[in-house]
PDB file of C-alpha atoms in Angstrom:
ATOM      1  CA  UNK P   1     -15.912   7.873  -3.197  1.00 35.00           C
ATOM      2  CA  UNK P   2     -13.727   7.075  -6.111  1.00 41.00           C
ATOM      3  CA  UNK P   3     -12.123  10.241  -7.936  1.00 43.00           C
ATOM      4  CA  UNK P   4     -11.081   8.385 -11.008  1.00 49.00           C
ATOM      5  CA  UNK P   5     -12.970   9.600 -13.714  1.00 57.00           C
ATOM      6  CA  UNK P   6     -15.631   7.480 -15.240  1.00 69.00           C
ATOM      7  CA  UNK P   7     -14.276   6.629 -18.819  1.00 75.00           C
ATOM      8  CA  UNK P   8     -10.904   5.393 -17.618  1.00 81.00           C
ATOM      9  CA  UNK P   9     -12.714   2.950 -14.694  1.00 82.00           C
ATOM     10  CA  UNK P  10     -15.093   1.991 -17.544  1.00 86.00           C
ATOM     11  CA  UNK P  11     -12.119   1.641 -20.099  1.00 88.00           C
ATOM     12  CA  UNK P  12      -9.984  -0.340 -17.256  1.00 88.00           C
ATOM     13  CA  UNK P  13     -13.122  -2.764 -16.458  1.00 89.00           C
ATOM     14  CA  UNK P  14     -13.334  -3.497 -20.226  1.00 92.00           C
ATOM     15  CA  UNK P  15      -9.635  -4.400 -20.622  1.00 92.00           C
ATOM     16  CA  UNK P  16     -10.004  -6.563 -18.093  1.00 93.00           C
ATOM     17  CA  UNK P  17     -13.361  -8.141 -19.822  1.00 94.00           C
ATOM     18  CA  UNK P  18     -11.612  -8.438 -22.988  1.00 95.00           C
ATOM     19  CA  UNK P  19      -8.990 -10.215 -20.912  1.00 95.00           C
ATOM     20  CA  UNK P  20     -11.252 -12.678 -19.435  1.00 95.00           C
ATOM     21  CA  UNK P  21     -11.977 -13.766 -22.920  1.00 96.00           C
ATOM     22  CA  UNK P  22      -9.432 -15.587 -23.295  1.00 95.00           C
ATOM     23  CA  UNK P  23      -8.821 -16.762 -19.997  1.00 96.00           C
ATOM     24  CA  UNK P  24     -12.122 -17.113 -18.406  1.00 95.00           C
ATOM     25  CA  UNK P  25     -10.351 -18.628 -15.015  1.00 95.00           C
ATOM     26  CA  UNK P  26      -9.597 -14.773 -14.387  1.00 93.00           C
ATOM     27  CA  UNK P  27     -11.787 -13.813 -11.648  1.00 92.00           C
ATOM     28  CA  UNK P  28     -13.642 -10.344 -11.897  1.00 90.00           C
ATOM     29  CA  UNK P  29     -11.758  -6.636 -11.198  1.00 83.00           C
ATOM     30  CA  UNK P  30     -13.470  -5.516  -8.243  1.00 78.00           C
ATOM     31  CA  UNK P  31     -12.470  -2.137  -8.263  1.00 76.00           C
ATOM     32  CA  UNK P  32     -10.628  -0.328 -11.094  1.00 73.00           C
ATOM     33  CA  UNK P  33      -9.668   2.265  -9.724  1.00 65.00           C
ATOM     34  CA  UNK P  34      -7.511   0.046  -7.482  1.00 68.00           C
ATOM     35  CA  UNK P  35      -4.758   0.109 -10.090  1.00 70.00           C
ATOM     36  CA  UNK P  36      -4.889   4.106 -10.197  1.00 64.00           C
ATOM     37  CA  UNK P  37      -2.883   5.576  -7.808  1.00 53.00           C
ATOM     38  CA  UNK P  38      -0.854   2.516  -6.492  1.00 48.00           C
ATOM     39  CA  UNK P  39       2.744   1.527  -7.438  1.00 45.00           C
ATOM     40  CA  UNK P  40       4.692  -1.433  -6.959  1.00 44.00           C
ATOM     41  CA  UNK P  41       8.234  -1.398  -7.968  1.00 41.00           C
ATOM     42  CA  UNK P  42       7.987  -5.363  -8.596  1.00 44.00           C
ATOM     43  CA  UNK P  43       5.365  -4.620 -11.134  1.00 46.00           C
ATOM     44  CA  UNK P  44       5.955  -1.489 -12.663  1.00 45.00           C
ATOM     45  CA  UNK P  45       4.795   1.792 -11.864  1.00 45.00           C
ATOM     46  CA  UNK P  46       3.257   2.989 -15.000  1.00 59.00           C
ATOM     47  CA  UNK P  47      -0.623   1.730 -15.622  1.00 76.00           C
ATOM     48  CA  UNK P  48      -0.293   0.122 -19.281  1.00 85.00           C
ATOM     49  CA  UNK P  49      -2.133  -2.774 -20.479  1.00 89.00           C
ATOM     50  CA  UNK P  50       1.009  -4.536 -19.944  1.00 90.00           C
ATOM     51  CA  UNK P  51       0.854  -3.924 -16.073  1.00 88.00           C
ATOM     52  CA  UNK P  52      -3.257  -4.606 -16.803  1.00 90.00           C
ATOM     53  CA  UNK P  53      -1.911  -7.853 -18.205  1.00 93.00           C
ATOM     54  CA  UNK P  54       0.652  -8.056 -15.531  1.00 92.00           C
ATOM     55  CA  UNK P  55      -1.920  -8.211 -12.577  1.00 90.00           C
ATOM     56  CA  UNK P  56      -4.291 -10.352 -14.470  1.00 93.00           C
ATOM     57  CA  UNK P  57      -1.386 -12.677 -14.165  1.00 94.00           C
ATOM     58  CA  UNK P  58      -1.355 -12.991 -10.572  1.00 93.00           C
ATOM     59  CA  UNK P  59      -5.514 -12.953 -10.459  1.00 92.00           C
ATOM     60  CA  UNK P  60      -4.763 -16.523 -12.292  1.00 94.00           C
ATOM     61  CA  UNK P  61      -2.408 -17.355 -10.080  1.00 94.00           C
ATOM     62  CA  UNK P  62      -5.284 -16.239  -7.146  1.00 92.00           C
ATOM     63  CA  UNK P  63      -8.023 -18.790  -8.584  1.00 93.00           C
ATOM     64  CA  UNK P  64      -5.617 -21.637  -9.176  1.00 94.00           C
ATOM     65  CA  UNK P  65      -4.598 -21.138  -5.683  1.00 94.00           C
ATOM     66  CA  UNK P  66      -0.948 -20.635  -6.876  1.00 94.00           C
ATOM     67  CA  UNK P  67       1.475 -18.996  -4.632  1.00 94.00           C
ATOM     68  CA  UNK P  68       3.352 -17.131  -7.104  1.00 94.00           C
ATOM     69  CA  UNK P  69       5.347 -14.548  -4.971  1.00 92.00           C
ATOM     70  CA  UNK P  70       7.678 -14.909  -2.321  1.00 91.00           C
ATOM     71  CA  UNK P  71       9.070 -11.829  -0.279  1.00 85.00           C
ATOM     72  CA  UNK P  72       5.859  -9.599   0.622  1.00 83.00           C
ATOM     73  CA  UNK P  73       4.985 -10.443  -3.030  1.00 82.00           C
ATOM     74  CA  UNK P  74       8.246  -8.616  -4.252  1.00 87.00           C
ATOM     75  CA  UNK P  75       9.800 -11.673  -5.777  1.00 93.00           C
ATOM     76  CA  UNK P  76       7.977 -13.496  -8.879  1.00 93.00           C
ATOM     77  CA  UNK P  77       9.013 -16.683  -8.878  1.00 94.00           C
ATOM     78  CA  UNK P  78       8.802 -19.705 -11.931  1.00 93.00           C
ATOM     79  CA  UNK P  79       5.230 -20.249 -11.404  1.00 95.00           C
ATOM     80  CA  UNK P  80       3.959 -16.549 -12.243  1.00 95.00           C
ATOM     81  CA  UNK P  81       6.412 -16.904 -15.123  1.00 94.00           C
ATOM     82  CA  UNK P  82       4.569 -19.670 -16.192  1.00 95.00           C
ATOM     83  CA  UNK P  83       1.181 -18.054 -16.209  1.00 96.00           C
ATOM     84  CA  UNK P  84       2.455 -14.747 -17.468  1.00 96.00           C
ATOM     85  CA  UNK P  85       4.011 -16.903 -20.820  1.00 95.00           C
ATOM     86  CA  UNK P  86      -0.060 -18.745 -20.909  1.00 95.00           C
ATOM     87  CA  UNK P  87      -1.121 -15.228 -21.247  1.00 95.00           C
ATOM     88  CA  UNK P  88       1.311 -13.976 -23.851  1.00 95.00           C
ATOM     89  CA  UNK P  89       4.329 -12.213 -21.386  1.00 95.00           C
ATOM     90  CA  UNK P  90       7.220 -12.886 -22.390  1.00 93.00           C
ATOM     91  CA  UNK P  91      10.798 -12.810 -19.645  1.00 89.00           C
ATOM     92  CA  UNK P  92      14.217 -12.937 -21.963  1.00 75.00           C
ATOM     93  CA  UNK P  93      16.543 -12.505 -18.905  1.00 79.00           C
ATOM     94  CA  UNK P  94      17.528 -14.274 -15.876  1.00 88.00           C
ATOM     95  CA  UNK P  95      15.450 -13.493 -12.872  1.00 89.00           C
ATOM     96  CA  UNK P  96      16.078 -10.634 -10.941  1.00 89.00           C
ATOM     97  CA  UNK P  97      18.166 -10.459  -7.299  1.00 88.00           C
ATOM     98  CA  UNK P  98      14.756  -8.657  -5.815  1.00 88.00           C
ATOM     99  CA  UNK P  99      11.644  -8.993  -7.947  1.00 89.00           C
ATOM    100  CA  UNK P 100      12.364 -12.337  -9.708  1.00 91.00           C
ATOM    101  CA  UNK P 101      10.333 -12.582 -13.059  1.00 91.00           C
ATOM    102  CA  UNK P 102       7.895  -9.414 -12.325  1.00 90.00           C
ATOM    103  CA  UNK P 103       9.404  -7.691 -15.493  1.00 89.00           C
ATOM    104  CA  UNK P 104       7.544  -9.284 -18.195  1.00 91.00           C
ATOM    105  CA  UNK P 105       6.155  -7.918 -21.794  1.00 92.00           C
ATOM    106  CA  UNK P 106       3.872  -8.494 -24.473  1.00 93.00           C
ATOM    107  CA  UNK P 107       4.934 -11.089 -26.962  1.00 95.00           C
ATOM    108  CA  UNK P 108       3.934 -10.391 -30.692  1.00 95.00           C
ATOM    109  CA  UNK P 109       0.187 -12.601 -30.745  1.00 96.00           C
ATOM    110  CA  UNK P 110      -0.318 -10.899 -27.390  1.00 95.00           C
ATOM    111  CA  UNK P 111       0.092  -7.512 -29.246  1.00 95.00           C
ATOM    112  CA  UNK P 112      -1.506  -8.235 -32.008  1.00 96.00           C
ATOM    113  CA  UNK P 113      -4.713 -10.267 -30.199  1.00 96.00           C
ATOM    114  CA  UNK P 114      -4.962  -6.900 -27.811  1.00 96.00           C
ATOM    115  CA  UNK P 115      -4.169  -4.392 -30.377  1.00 95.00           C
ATOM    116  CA  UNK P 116      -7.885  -2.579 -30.193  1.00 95.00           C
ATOM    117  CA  UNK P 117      -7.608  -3.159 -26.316  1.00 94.00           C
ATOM    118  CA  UNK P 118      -4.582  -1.314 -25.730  1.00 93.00           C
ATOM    119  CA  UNK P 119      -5.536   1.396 -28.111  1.00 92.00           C
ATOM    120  CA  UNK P 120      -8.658   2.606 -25.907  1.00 91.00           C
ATOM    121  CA  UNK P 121      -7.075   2.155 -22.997  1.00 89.00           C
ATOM    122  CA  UNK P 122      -4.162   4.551 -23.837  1.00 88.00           C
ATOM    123  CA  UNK P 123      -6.799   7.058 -25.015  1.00 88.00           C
ATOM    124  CA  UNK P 124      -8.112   7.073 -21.833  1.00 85.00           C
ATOM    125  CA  UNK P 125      -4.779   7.099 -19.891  1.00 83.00           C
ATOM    126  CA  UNK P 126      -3.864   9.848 -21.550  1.00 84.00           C
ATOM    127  CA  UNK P 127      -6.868  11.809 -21.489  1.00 81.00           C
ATOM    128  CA  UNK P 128      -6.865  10.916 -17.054  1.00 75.00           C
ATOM    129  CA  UNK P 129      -3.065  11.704 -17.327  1.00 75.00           C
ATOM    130  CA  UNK P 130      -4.386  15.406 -18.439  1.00 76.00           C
ATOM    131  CA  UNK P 131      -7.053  15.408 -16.350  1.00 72.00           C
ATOM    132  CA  UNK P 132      -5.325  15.199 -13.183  1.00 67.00           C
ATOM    133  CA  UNK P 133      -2.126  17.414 -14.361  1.00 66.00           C
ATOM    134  CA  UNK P 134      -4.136  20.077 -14.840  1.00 61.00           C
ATOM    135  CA  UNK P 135      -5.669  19.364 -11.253  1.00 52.00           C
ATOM    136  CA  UNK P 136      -2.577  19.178  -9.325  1.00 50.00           C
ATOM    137  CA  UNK P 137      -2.164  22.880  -8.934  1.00 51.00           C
ATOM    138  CA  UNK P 138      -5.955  23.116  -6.981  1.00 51.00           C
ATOM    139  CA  UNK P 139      -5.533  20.070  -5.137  1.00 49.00           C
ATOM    140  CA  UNK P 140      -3.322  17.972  -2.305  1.00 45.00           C
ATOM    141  CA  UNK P 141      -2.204  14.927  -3.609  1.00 44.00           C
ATOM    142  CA  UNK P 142      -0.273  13.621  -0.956  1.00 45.00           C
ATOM    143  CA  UNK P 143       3.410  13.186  -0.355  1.00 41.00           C
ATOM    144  CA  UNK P 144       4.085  10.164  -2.409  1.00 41.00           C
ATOM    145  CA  UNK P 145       2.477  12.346  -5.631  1.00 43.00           C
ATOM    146  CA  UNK P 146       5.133  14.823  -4.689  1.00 39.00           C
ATOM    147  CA  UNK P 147       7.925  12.478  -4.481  1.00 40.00           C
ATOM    148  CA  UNK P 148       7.115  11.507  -8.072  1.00 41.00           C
ATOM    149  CA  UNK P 149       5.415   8.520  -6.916  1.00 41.00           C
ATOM    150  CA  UNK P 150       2.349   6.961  -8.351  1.00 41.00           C
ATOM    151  CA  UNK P 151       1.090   6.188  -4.555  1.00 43.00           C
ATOM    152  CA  UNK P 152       3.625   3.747  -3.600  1.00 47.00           C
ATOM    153  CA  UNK P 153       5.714   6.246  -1.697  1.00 50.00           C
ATOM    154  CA  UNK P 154       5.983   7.749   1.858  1.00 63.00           C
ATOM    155  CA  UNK P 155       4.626   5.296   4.276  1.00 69.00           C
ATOM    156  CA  UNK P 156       3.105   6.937   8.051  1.00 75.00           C
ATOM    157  CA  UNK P 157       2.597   4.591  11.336  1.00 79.00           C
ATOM    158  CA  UNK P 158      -1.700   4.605  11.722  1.00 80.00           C
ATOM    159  CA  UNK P 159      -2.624   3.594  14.553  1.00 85.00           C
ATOM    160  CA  UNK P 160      -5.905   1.840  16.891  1.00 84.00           C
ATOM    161  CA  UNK P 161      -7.522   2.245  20.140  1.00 85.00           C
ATOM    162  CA  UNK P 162      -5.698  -0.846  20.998  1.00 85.00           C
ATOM    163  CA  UNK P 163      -2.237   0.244  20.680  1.00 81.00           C
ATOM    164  CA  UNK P 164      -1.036  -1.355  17.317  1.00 84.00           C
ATOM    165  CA  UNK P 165      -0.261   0.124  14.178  1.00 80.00           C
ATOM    166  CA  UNK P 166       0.519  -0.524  10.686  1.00 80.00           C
ATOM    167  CA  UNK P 167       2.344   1.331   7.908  1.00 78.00           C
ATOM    168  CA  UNK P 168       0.485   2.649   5.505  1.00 75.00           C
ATOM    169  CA  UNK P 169       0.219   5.776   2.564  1.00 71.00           C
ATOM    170  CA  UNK P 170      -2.069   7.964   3.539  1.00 72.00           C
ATOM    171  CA  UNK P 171      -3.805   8.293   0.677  1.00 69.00           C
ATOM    172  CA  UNK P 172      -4.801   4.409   0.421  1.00 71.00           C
ATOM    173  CA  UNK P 173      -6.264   5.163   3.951  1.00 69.00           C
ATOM    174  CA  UNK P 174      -8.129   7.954   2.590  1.00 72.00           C
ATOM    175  CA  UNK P 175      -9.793   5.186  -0.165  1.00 71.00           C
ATOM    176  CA  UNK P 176     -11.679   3.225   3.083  1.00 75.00           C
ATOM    177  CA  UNK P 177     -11.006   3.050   6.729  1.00 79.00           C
ATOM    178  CA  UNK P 178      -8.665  -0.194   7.279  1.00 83.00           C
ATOM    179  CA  UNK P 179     -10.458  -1.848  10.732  1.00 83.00           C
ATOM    180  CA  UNK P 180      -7.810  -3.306  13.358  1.00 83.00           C
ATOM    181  CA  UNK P 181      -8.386  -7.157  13.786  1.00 81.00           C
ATOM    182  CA  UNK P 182      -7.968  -6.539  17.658  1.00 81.00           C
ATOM    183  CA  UNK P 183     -10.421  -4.108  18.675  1.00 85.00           C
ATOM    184  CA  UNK P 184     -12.347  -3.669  15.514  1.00 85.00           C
ATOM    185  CA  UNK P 185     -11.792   0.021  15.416  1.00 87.00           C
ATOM    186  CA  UNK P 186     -10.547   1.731  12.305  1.00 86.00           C
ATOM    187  CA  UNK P 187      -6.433   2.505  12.243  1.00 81.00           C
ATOM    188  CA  UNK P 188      -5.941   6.356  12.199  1.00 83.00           C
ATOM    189  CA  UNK P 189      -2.565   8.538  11.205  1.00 79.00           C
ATOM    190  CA  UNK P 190      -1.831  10.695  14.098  1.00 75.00           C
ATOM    191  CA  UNK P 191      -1.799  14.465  13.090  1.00 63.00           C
ATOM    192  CA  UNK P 192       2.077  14.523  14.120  1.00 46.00           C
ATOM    193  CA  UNK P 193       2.761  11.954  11.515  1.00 42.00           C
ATOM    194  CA  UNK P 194       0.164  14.027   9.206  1.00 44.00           C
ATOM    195  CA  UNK P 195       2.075  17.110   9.663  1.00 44.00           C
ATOM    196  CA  UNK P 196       5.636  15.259   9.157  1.00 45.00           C
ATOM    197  CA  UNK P 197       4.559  14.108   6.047  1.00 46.00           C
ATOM    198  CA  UNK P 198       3.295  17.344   4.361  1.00 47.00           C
ATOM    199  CA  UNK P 199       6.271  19.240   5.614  1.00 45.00           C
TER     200      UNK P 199
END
């Protein structure tokens, strides 16, 4: 069950619609709430319309069949840079050692096309920003919220009935079981790891 309150998923799902105006190749957001919550130091932490923008970028890249990442998706290479600049991201430097092109912003027509867009979004950022500030002191939010991550902290070993595991954050876990390709049985953090990772 999603937590993310309903106006920012509905404002998210619009950004993305206004989006797909222009660039009706981009395939549909399947779950908003997928960009709450989850960090990626390639593509910023913050959720902005930029980062919006930003993943949109590599949803293009998705339907063309474009591999436009290299290194666990870390490093955005030439080809995402030459989507990003189709959809109005601009990249002034030289690629960087680890993430490539991932650091791209809005050029002026971009702004001014997405202007409205970016204003309700941030209304609603700001108003879930609140929301879940004032929530922290009644609620667990898991150790990568305490680390002053967005969700893309403090990784635990889960484990299967099979014997392999994955690394994961617990609280993506928490979102939906994640099934083991072996023995079709869900992966599961063992309460040691649970209990590491609070303390």
């Amino acid at each position: 069950m999603s937590t993310t309150p309903p106006v920012l998923a509905a404002e998210l799902a619009q950004a993305w619609a206004d989006i797909q105006r222009y660039h009706p190749e981009l395939p549909d957001l399947a779950a908003p709430e997928s960009l709450i919550g989850e960090s990626s130091s390639a593509c910023g932490a913050e959720l902005s319309f930029e980062r919006l923008l930003h993943e949109a970028v590599h949803g293009i890249a998705a339907a063309r069949g474009v591999r436009d990442t290299s290194r666990a998706g870390r490093y955005h290479n030439r080809r995402f840079l030459a989507i990003a600049e189709e959809m109005g991201l601009d990249h002034s430097d030289e690629p960087h050692a680890s993430s490539g092109f991932s650091l791209v912003s809005l050029n002026p027509e971009a702004k001014k096309r997405y202007r409205p867009t970016m204003e309700r979004l941030q209304r609603a950022l700001k108003a879930h920003t609140a929301a879940t500030a004032a929530d922290t002191k009644r609620s667990f939010r898991g150790p990568a919220a305490r680390h002053g991550s967005s969700g893309g902290g403090v990784r635990v070993k889960a484990v299967c009935d099979c014997g392999r595991n994955v690394r994961v954050v617990p609280s993506v876990l928490a979102q939906a079981p994640i099934v083991c390709g072996g023995c079709m049985k869900p992966f599961r953090i063992p309460e040691v790891a649970l209990s590491a990772a609070a303390s």
